Amino acid sequence: MSDTTSTLAAHGHPTSATGLDSAKLGMWLFLATEVMLFSAMIAGFLDMRGRSPADANHVLNIPVTAVNTFILICSSLTVALSVASIEQGNQKRLRTFLLLTLLFGGTFLSVQIYEYNALISSGELTPWNSLFGAGFFAVTGLHGFHVFIGLIWCALTIFWASRGKFSAQNFMRVEVFGLYWHFVDVVWIILFVLIYLM
Amino acid sequence: MAADTVIGTGLVRHGGRKFSDYLVFNTDHKVIGIQYLVLAFTFFIIGGLLAELIRAQLAAPNNQVVTGSQYNLVLTLHGTIMIFLWIIPAFVGAANYVVPIMIGANDMAFPRLNAVSFWLLVPGGLLMLASFAVGGAESGWTAYPPLSVTTPVGQTLWALALQFIGFSSIFGAINFLVTVFNLRAPGMSLTRMPLLAWAIVATSLIILLGTPVLSGVLLLLIFQRLLGAQFFTPAGGGNPLLWQNLFWFYSHPAVYIMILPGFGIISEVLPVFARKPIFGYKLIAFSSMAIAVFGFLVWAHHMFTSGMDPFLRVPFMVTSMIIAVPTGVKIFSWLATIWAGKLRFTTSMMFALAFISMFVIGGLSGIFLASVPIDIHVQDTYFVVAHLHYVLFGGSVMSLFAGLYLWYPKITGRMLDEKLGHLHFWLTFMGFNLTFFPQHLAGLQGMPRRVYTYAPEFWALNLISSLGAFLMAIAVLPFLYNALRSLVAGRVAGPNPWRAFGLEWTLSSPPPIHNFPTPPVVEGDPYGYGERPVPGTTVAPAPGVAGGE
Amino acid sequence: MTHHNTHNPASSGAPVFDNTGKLAAIIIGVLAVVAGVVVGTANPILRGATSSQGAQIDTLFSLFLGIAAAIFVIVQGFLLFSIVRFARTPEDEGDGVPLRGNTKLEIFWTAVPALIVVFLAIYSYRVLADIDQPRPDQMVVEVTGRQYAWEFYYPDYDIKTSELHIPLGRQVLLKITSADVNHAFWIPQMRIKKDAMGGKITTANITATEPGTYPIVCAELCGAGHAVMRSQAVVEAEPGFQTWVQAQIGAKQRAAAAPADPKALGRQLYNQYGCNACHKLADANAVGLVGPALDGIGSRAANVVPGQSAEEYIRTSIVKPTAYITPNYQPVMPGDYGQRMSEAEIQALVQYLLEQK
């Protein structure tokens, strides 16, 4: 019973009493908290929209954002493909699809920032000049922040992949990242429908 | 998962052997538990001093200890610190230490996340103290806008501090849930799990689903204060009730975060010192989960006089009354637990018994508050202040002390002095009741809350209350002295000084760094008093039962 | 598998619920009922409400108090009995009886409290519905809370006052709002309370049943002066109330009729800018209690701050109220009068106050 055999690393994968992997269960629980966070922000947005004129969202560029939404959905596809790749042990495809995810995600965020800038500098819609603006920037801003964190995480995952950390038997971290990224995508779809289309 | 060194000299370590191990990023849940407890007690003293300042100001009408503005700052920080930097971290710390061992695990599911959770409290706590130093957080811990929108910059620091603390809480909750679900030892089914583990599951579910909403609404407040967004100010078209609804959606369940671990502790303490199994295990476990669910359905009872939709007050009144039922079930189960027992009045037991007595008073005043017509009169008065302190101090704090007196020997390897413990108990009990019982009457007779002065007719009640508070402050001294002195001079405890069931008592005191050398195999729940021998002892038969089981 | 649930210690003669226990239970039960009835009917704590809504709330409170007293006695009774009866004897290191549960008992103490709270909820609902019931001869009073005073406007008579006067026996509909942050309008002795919020109107009914003067207290933290934001509700029989209304109308007409008179102008400004809400001044018909009374201020002003003339002191007090705080009062006067009032208005007000000898 030496110290080294009883280190945490040796107990790194204890048998799970429920059969569910701890890291995955942890991520699902974390996503539950994110659902509640975005619910609160959406509630705030809806209240502000209810106090605004019905055409408040006409100032938004729906076609551009629709294309941007599609780009984000593509990034979800590529992250799913990256998980499938490493499941089959394909390191090269893993990195390629993660890079594509980074590219698509980065494009989405850049377009969002461009739109923000256009709206604010022209004074058409700002957080301080209208209630709809306040709600809009708060909830989409929070989402954008989550995309930003996701991009950093994606880059880190690519880094770990290039260091050979993953294999067909050990790719939980990629899966967990994938779960987060899918969530960010789903939230955006909901926001797009609620804010731009309704 | 990277390899963790057992002993370390760097800033990242695992295990507590020497003093410096407790000052670094340490991934051992036992070290983290102690770090939480030390931080929490530090803020208990700070929050307590703020309370003494409040009671000094209120010892006489028109007192000049602090100005109106300063008083509002003091009461805001008192409430905020006691909730977010004392009682919740204290329970989390105690649970962090004890729960993994109780379920036969060698650590939490995510040890590094666990350390992160603790260390997030450091910037959180510092920001909170900065907020106090800078001034400005003067709108109560409930921070209702429009007032909280226009208060000076300390209000923003206050909100940022809470964000750090909220993240700490959320990560801790995820950790506890995965730990209890996945890391139970072989044979420990959910129905053999100690009730504290059930309580922590319920608490963690509430934290998981509630705290993010607080984070969201604080974000909206910060957005308004920094960018001028008009979420909450009527002058700008915004809606103060948006704050109230989102805030209370979290903050009501938050009170169950603050009491459920205490309920769990009581369920652990009573069997040990009554030498009887817990009565009604399944119903107690179920009631914890029921409270977690119902806790999310009552929030608008804080808004009965706010001008909310008149009809909606009724369903919230109904849910607020119903939530008394699972709590009542626990009280009666605990009474049945000590019935026909062999009661040993250790300090731990005395706090546990006082808990039952005091929490019932707090629970009963809660039923008054749940009734809309009665609430119309007592909302925002000292009746509420009395209620909340009976449940939070008479309840949560007393149950915490019951647990600390029980597990101190396990954590330190030494026994606390029982005479000093009894002194701490009696001074606390008397001081507490003197402080808060008169406040029920003051509120009913017309004294609002959050006031730095009052009409002369309330002087007698307030003077008694302030004297009681002074006694409460003195009461802490024997505890601190006892806790520190016993570290070096206490009687050596051995593995199981209380002859208790429970996996934690099968390990040395303090436990080895990695807890269980081999995973324990569990064949029953930890309440086998009168049924089977405590491991490592000879059985003492129950009266009328032939021989030892 | 395990030993519990199949092992019934009672059947092996263990003293679970022996005669002493049964006797204790009966005594506690009787005490609980007695306590409940006595405390509930006597209700020394909340009685003597001076409105009809308040009287109903007091009755409801009595019911709750009686039930709470009974439950209190039951819990504390069993607790104390157990502490005394089941204390272990010093040599006894044995375990107690391994009672794990009793389904009937557990159902009982789940169902009975549930029924009690349902009953209390229904009763409360009926009181609530009754309190909110409007009556046809309602009089409307519009209440505005601001930091740190209450203002009352009577649309029926077009008068604005800083004290609430209501007639005995007639239902008054209060329409409450705020000019700034959240406040709460509370008349403790009438048991009514409602938040005052900007941008919306909240309502409360009161029907006074007892003549008298009752404090009005702010019950929502509203800033540094929250504790001193007070006013009064004066209840008189209808004739007395009408006399008061006429007096207010008369004062208002006199103020409007002689604008060239500087004293009348000063009086009008005093009321227009809300000084009356906090500062008592007989000449202006002002009854505010929050700040120092200003009767005789003209005689005192020169001697308050050394080196400051009476005129300087009064002027500074208006535009920079925190410069000097009268002993026993707090710095809660709004500091923006310098911006809100024109120079001419400030001078007129200063002159008016200098005349108050």
Coordinates of N, CA, C and O in Angstrom, one line a residue, chain B residues 143-275:
Chain B
A143 N -31.1 44.3 -2.1 CA -30.7 45.2 -3.2 C -31.8 45.6 -4.2 O -31.6 45.6 -5.4
Y144 N -33.0 46.0 -3.7 CA -34.1 46.3 -4.6 C -33.7 47.6 -5.4 O -33.3 48.6 -4.9
P145 N -33.9 47.5 -6.7 CA -33.8 48.8 -7.5 C -35.2 49.4 -7.4 O -36.2 48.8 -7.1
P146 N -35.3 50.7 -7.7 CA -34.3 51.6 -8.2 C -33.3 52.0 -7.2 O -32.2 52.6 -7.6
L147 N -33.4 51.8 -5.9 CA -32.4 52.3 -5.0 C -31.0 51.7 -5.3 O -30.0 52.5 -5.3
S148 N -30.9 50.4 -5.6 CA -29.6 49.8 -5.8 C -29.0 50.2 -7.1 O -27.9 49.9 -7.4
V149 N -29.7 50.9 -8.0 CA -29.2 51.4 -9.2 C -28.4 52.7 -9.0 O -27.4 52.9 -9.7
T150 N -28.8 53.5 -8.1 CA -28.2 54.8 -7.9 C -27.2 54.9 -6.7 O -26.6 55.9 -6.5
T151 N -27.1 53.8 -6.0 CA -26.1 53.8 -4.9 C -24.7 53.9 -5.4 O -24.5 53.4 -6.5
P152 N -23.8 54.4 -4.6 CA -22.4 54.5 -5.1 C -21.7 53.2 -5.5 O -22.3 52.2 -5.3
V153 N -20.5 53.4 -5.9 CA -19.8 52.3 -6.6 C -19.6 51.0 -5.8 O -19.5 49.9 -6.4
G154 N -19.6 51.1 -4.5 CA -19.5 49.9 -3.7 C -20.6 48.8 -4.0 O -20.4 47.6 -3.9
Q155 N -21.7 49.3 -4.5 CA -22.8 48.4 -4.9 C -22.4 47.5 -6.0 O -22.7 46.3 -6.1
T156 N -21.6 48.1 -7.0 CA -21.1 47.2 -8.1 C -20.1 46.2 -7.6 O -20.1 45.1 -8.0
L157 N -19.3 46.6 -6.7 CA -18.3 45.7 -6.1 C -19.0 44.6 -5.4 O -18.6 43.4 -5.5
W158 N -20.1 44.9 -4.7 CA -20.9 44.0 -4.0 C -21.4 42.9 -5.0 O -21.4 41.7 -4.7
A159 N -22.0 43.4 -6.1 CA -22.6 42.5 -7.1 C -21.5 41.6 -7.7 O -21.7 40.4 -7.9
L160 N -20.3 42.2 -8.0 CA -19.2 41.4 -8.5 C -18.8 40.3 -7.5 O -18.5 39.2 -7.9
A161 N -18.7 40.7 -6.2 CA -18.3 39.7 -5.2 C -19.2 38.5 -5.2 O -18.8 37.4 -5.2
L162 N -20.5 38.8 -5.3 CA -21.5 37.7 -5.3 C -21.4 36.8 -6.5 O -21.6 35.6 -6.5
Q163 N -20.9 37.4 -7.7 CA -20.7 36.5 -8.8 C -19.6 35.5 -8.6 O -19.8 34.3 -8.9
F164 N -18.5 35.9 -8.0 CA -17.4 35.0 -7.6 C -18.0 33.9 -6.7 O -17.7 32.7 -6.8
I165 N -18.7 34.4 -5.7 CA -19.2 33.5 -4.7 C -20.2 32.5 -5.3 O -20.2 31.3 -4.9
G166 N -21.0 33.0 -6.2 CA -22.0 32.1 -6.9 C -21.3 31.0 -7.7 O -21.7 29.9 -7.7
F167 N -20.3 31.4 -8.4 CA -19.5 30.4 -9.2 C -19.0 29.3 -8.2 O -19.1 28.1 -8.5
S168 N -18.4 29.8 -7.1 CA -17.9 28.8 -6.1 C -18.9 27.8 -5.7 O -18.7 26.6 -5.7
S169 N -20.1 28.3 -5.4 CA -21.2 27.5 -5.0 C -21.7 26.5 -6.1 O -21.9 25.3 -5.8
I170 N -21.8 27.0 -7.3 CA -22.2 26.1 -8.4 C -21.3 25.0 -8.6 O -21.7 23.8 -8.8
F171 N -20.0 25.3 -8.7 CA -19.0 24.3 -8.9 C -19.0 23.2 -7.8 O -18.9 22.0 -8.0
G172 N -19.2 23.8 -6.6 CA -19.3 22.9 -5.4 C -20.5 21.9 -5.5 O -20.4 20.7 -5.2
A173 N -21.6 22.5 -6.0 CA -22.8 21.6 -6.1 C -22.6 20.5 -7.1 O -23.0 19.4 -6.9
I174 N -22.0 20.9 -8.3 CA -21.8 19.8 -9.3 C -20.9 18.7 -8.7 O -21.2 17.5 -8.9
N175 N -19.9 19.2 -8.0 CA -19.0 18.2 -7.4 C -19.7 17.3 -6.4 O -19.5 16.0 -6.5
F176 N -20.5 17.8 -5.5 CA -21.2 17.0 -4.5 C -22.1 16.0 -5.2 O -22.2 14.8 -4.8
L177 N -22.8 16.5 -6.2 CA -23.8 15.6 -6.9 C -23.1 14.4 -7.5 O -23.5 13.3 -7.3
V178 N -22.1 14.7 -8.3 CA -21.4 13.6 -9.0 C -20.7 12.7 -7.9 O -20.7 11.5 -8.1
T179 N -20.2 13.3 -6.9 CA -19.5 12.5 -5.8 C -20.5 11.5 -5.2 O -20.3 10.3 -5.1
V180 N -21.6 12.1 -4.8 CA -22.6 11.2 -4.1 C -23.2 10.2 -5.0 O -23.5 9.0 -4.6
F181 N -23.5 10.6 -6.3 CA -24.0 9.6 -7.2 C -23.0 8.5 -7.6 O -23.4 7.3 -7.6
N182 N -21.8 8.9 -7.8 CA -20.9 8.0 -8.5 C -19.8 7.3 -7.6 O -19.3 6.3 -7.9
L183 N -19.5 8.0 -6.4 CA -18.4 7.5 -5.7 C -18.7 6.7 -4.4 O -17.9 6.6 -3.5
R184 N -20.0 6.3 -4.3 CA -20.4 5.6 -3.1 C -19.7 4.2 -3.1 O -19.5 3.6 -4.2
A185 N -19.3 3.7 -1.9 CA -18.6 2.5 -1.8 C -19.5 1.3 -2.2 O -20.7 1.5 -2.1
P186 N -18.9 0.2 -2.5 CA -19.8 -1.0 -2.9 C -20.7 -1.3 -1.8 O -20.3 -1.4 -0.6
G187 N -22.0 -1.5 -2.1 CA -22.9 -1.9 -1.1 C -23.7 -0.7 -0.5 O -24.7 -0.9 0.2
M188 N -23.2 0.5 -0.7 CA -23.9 1.6 -0.2 C -25.0 2.1 -1.2 O -24.7 3.0 -2.0
S189 N -26.1 1.5 -1.2 CA -27.2 1.9 -2.0 C -27.7 3.2 -1.5 O -27.4 3.7 -0.4
L190 N -28.6 3.8 -2.3 CA -29.1 5.2 -1.9 C -29.8 5.1 -0.6 O -29.9 6.0 0.1
T191 N -30.5 3.9 -0.3 CA -31.2 3.8 0.9 C -30.4 3.4 2.1 O -30.9 3.3 3.2
R192 N -29.1 3.3 1.9 CA -28.2 3.0 3.0 C -27.3 4.2 3.3 O -26.4 4.1 4.2
M193 N -27.5 5.2 2.5 CA -26.6 6.4 2.5 C -26.9 7.2 3.8 O -28.1 7.3 4.1
P194 N -25.9 7.8 4.4 CA -26.2 8.6 5.5 C -27.2 9.8 5.1 O -27.1 10.3 4.0
L195 N -28.0 10.2 6.0 CA -29.0 11.3 5.6 C -28.3 12.6 5.3 O -28.9 13.4 4.6
L196 N -27.1 12.8 5.9 CA -26.4 14.0 5.5 C -26.1 14.0 4.0 O -26.2 15.1 3.3
A197 N -25.8 12.8 3.4 CA -25.6 12.8 2.0 C -26.8 13.1 1.2 O -26.8 13.8 0.2
W198 N -28.0 12.6 1.7 CA -29.2 13.0 1.0 C -29.5 14.5 1.1 O -29.9 15.2 0.2
A199 N -29.2 15.1 2.3 CA -29.4 16.5 2.5 C -28.5 17.3 1.5 O -28.9 18.3 0.9
I200 N -27.2 16.8 1.3 CA -26.3 17.5 0.4 C -26.8 17.4 -1.0 O -26.6 18.3 -1.8
V201 N -27.3 16.3 -1.4 CA -27.9 16.1 -2.7 C -29.0 17.1 -2.9 O -29.0 17.9 -3.9
A202 N -29.9 17.2 -2.0 CA -31.0 18.2 -2.1 C -30.5 19.6 -2.2 O -30.9 20.4 -3.1
T203 N -29.5 19.9 -1.3 CA -29.0 21.3 -1.3 C -28.3 21.6 -2.6 O -28.4 22.6 -3.2
S204 N -27.5 20.6 -3.1 CA -26.8 20.8 -4.4 C -27.7 21.0 -5.6 O -27.4 21.8 -6.5
L205 N -28.8 20.3 -5.5 CA -29.8 20.5 -6.6 C -30.4 21.9 -6.6 O -30.5 22.6 -7.7
I206 N -30.6 22.4 -5.4 CA -31.1 23.8 -5.3 C -30.1 24.8 -5.8 O -30.4 25.7 -6.6
I207 N -28.8 24.6 -5.4 CA -27.8 25.5 -5.8 C -27.6 25.5 -7.3 O -27.5 26.5 -8.0
L208 N -27.7 24.2 -7.9 CA -27.5 24.1 -9.3 C -28.5 24.9 -10.1 O -28.2 25.5 -11.1
L209 N -29.8 24.8 -9.7 CA -30.9 25.4 -10.5 C -31.2 26.8 -10.1 O -31.7 27.5 -10.9
G210 N -30.8 27.2 -8.8 CA -31.2 28.5 -8.4 C -30.1 29.6 -8.5 O -30.4 30.7 -9.0
T211 N -28.9 29.2 -8.2 CA -27.8 30.2 -8.2 C -27.6 30.9 -9.5 O -27.3 32.1 -9.6
P212 N -27.7 30.1 -10.6 CA -27.5 30.8 -11.9 C -28.5 32.0 -12.2 O -28.2 32.9 -12.8
V213 N -29.7 31.8 -11.6 CA -30.7 32.9 -11.8 C -30.2 34.2 -11.0 O -30.4 35.3 -11.5
L214 N -29.6 34.0 -9.8 CA -29.1 35.1 -9.1 C -27.9 35.7 -9.9 O -27.9 37.0 -10.1
S215 N -27.1 34.9 -10.5 CA -26.0 35.4 -11.3 C -26.6 36.2 -12.5 O -26.1 37.3 -12.8
G216 N -27.7 35.7 -13.1 CA -28.3 36.4 -14.2 C -28.8 37.8 -13.8 O -28.5 38.8 -14.5
V217 N -29.5 37.8 -12.7 CA -30.2 39.1 -12.3 C -29.1 40.1 -11.8 O -29.2 41.3 -12.1
L218 N -28.0 39.6 -11.2 CA -26.9 40.5 -10.8 C -26.2 41.1 -12.1 O -25.8 42.2 -12.1
L219 N -26.2 40.2 -13.1 CA -25.6 40.7 -14.4 C -26.4 41.8 -15.0 O -25.9 42.8 -15.5
L220 N -27.7 41.7 -14.9 CA -28.6 42.8 -15.4 C -28.4 44.0 -14.6 O -28.3 45.1 -15.1
L221 N -28.2 43.9 -13.2 CA -28.0 45.1 -12.4 C -26.7 45.7 -12.8 O -26.6 47.0 -12.9
I222 N -25.6 44.9 -13.0 CA -24.3 45.4 -13.3 C -24.4 46.1 -14.7 O -23.9 47.2 -14.9
F223 N -25.1 45.5 -15.6 CA -25.4 46.1 -16.9 C -26.0 47.5 -16.8 O -25.6 48.4 -17.5
Q224 N -27.0 47.6 -15.9 CA -27.7 48.8 -15.8 C -26.8 49.9 -15.2 O -26.7 51.0 -15.6
R225 N -26.1 49.5 -14.1 CA -25.2 50.4 -13.4 C -24.1 50.9 -14.3 O -23.7 52.1 -14.3
L226 N -23.5 50.0 -15.1 CA -22.3 50.4 -15.9 C -22.6 50.9 -17.2 O -21.9 51.8 -17.8
L227 N -23.7 50.4 -17.8 CA -24.0 50.9 -19.2 C -25.3 51.7 -19.4 O -25.7 52.1 -20.4
G228 N -26.0 51.9 -18.2 CA -27.2 52.7 -18.3 C -28.4 52.0 -18.9 O -29.4 52.6 -19.3
A229 N -28.3 50.7 -19.0 CA -29.5 49.9 -19.5 C -30.6 50.1 -18.5 O -30.4 50.1 -17.3
Q230 N -31.9 50.3 -18.9 CA -32.9 50.7 -18.0 C -33.8 49.5 -17.6 O -35.1 49.6 -17.6
F231 N -33.2 48.4 -17.2 CA -34.0 47.2 -16.8 C -35.0 47.5 -15.7 O -36.1 47.0 -15.7
F232 N -34.5 48.2 -14.7 CA -35.3 48.2 -13.4 C -35.8 49.6 -13.0 O -36.5 49.7 -12.0
T233 N -35.6 50.6 -13.8 CA -36.0 51.9 -13.3 C -37.2 52.4 -14.1 O -37.2 52.5 -15.3
P234 N -38.3 52.7 -13.3 CA -39.5 53.1 -13.9 C -39.4 54.4 -14.8 O -40.0 54.5 -15.9
A235 N -38.5 55.3 -14.3 CA -38.3 56.5 -15.1 C -37.8 56.2 -16.5 O -38.1 56.9 -17.4
G236 N -37.1 55.1 -16.7 CA -36.6 54.7 -18.0 C -37.5 53.7 -18.7 O -37.1 53.1 -19.7
G237 N -38.6 53.4 -18.1 CA -39.5 52.4 -18.7 C -39.4 51.0 -18.1 O -40.1 50.1 -18.5
G238 N -38.4 50.9 -17.3 CA -38.0 49.5 -16.8 C -39.0 49.1 -15.6 O -39.9 49.8 -15.3
N239 N -38.6 47.9 -15.1 CA -39.6 47.2 -14.2 C -38.9 46.8 -12.9 O -38.2 45.8 -12.9
P240 N -39.1 47.5 -11.8 CA -38.5 47.0 -10.5 C -39.0 45.6 -10.1 O -38.2 44.9 -9.5
L241 N -40.1 45.2 -10.5 CA -40.6 43.9 -10.2 C -39.8 42.8 -10.9 O -39.8 41.6 -10.4
L242 N -39.2 43.1 -12.0 CA -38.4 42.1 -12.7 C -37.2 41.7 -11.8 O -36.9 40.5 -11.6
W243 N -36.6 42.7 -11.1 CA -35.6 42.3 -10.1 C -36.2 41.4 -9.0 O -35.6 40.4 -8.7
Q244 N -37.3 41.9 -8.5 CA -37.9 41.1 -7.3 C -38.2 39.7 -7.7 O -37.8 38.8 -6.9
N245 N -38.8 39.5 -8.8 CA -39.1 38.1 -9.2 C -37.8 37.2 -9.4 O -37.7 36.1 -8.9
L246 N -36.9 37.7 -10.2 CA -35.7 37.0 -10.5 C -34.9 36.8 -9.2 O -34.4 35.7 -9.0
F247 N -34.7 37.9 -8.4 CA -33.9 37.8 -7.2 C -34.5 36.7 -6.3 O -33.8 35.8 -5.8
W248 N -35.8 36.8 -6.0 CA -36.4 35.8 -5.1 C -36.5 34.4 -5.6 O -36.6 33.5 -4.9
F249 N -36.6 34.3 -7.0 CA -36.6 32.9 -7.5 C -35.4 32.2 -7.0 O -35.4 31.0 -6.8
Y250 N -34.2 32.8 -6.9 CA -33.0 32.2 -6.3 C -33.1 32.3 -4.8 O -32.9 31.3 -4.0
S251 N -33.4 33.5 -4.2 CA -33.1 33.7 -2.8 C -34.1 33.0 -1.9 O -33.8 32.8 -0.7
H252 N -35.3 32.6 -2.4 CA -36.0 31.8 -1.5 C -35.5 30.4 -1.4 O -35.2 29.9 -0.3
P253 N -35.3 29.7 -2.5 CA -34.6 28.4 -2.4 C -33.3 28.5 -1.6 O -32.9 27.6 -1.0
A254 N -32.6 29.7 -1.7 CA -31.4 29.9 -1.0 C -31.5 29.6 0.5 O -30.6 29.1 1.2
V255 N -32.7 29.9 1.1 CA -32.9 29.7 2.5 C -32.9 28.2 2.8 O -32.5 27.7 3.8
Y256 N -33.3 27.4 1.8 CA -33.3 25.9 2.0 C -31.9 25.4 1.8 O -31.5 24.4 2.4
I257 N -31.1 26.1 1.0 CA -29.6 25.8 0.9 C -29.0 25.9 2.3 O -28.2 25.2 2.7
M258 N -29.5 27.0 3.0 CA -28.9 27.3 4.3 C -29.4 26.4 5.4 O -28.9 26.5 6.5
I259 N -30.5 25.6 5.2 CA -31.0 24.8 6.3 C -30.9 23.3 6.1 O -30.7 22.5 7.0
L260 N -31.0 22.9 4.8 CA -31.0 21.4 4.5 C -29.7 20.7 5.1 O -29.8 19.7 5.7
P261 N -28.5 21.3 4.9 CA -27.4 20.6 5.4 C -27.5 20.5 6.9 O -27.1 19.5 7.5
G262 N -28.1 21.5 7.6 CA -28.3 21.5 9.0 C -29.2 20.3 9.4 O -29.0 19.6 10.4
F263 N -30.3 20.2 8.6 CA -31.2 19.0 8.9 C -30.4 17.7 8.8 O -30.6 16.8 9.6
G264 N -29.6 17.6 7.8 CA -28.8 16.4 7.6 C -27.9 16.1 8.8 O -27.8 15.0 9.3
I265 N -27.3 17.2 9.3 CA -26.4 17.1 10.5 C -27.2 16.6 11.7 O -26.8 15.7 12.4
I266 N -28.4 17.1 11.9 CA -29.2 16.7 13.0 C -29.5 15.2 12.9 O -29.5 14.5 13.9
S267 N -29.8 14.8 11.7 CA -30.1 13.4 11.5 C -28.9 12.5 11.8 O -29.1 11.3 12.1
E268 N -27.7 13.0 11.7 CA -26.5 12.3 12.1 C -26.2 12.3 13.6 O -25.8 11.3 14.2
V269 N -26.5 13.5 14.2 CA -26.1 13.7 15.6 C -27.0 12.9 16.6 O -26.6 12.2 17.5
L270 N -28.3 13.0 16.3 CA -29.3 12.5 17.3 C -29.1 10.9 17.5 O -29.1 10.5 18.6
P271 N -28.9 10.1 16.4 CA -28.8 8.7 16.7 C -27.5 8.4 17.5 O -27.6 7.5 18.4
V272 N -26.5 9.2 17.3 CA -25.2 8.9 18.1 C -25.5 9.0 19.5 O -25.1 8.2 20.4
F273 N -26.1 10.1 19.9 CA -26.2 10.5 21.3 C -27.6 10.0 21.9 O -27.8 10.3 23.1
A274 N -28.4 9.4 21.2 CA -29.6 8.7 21.7 C -29.4 7.2 21.6 O -30.3 6.5 22.2
R275 N -28.4 6.8 21.0 CA -28.1 5.4 20.8 C -29.3 4.7 20.1 O -29.7 3.6 20.6

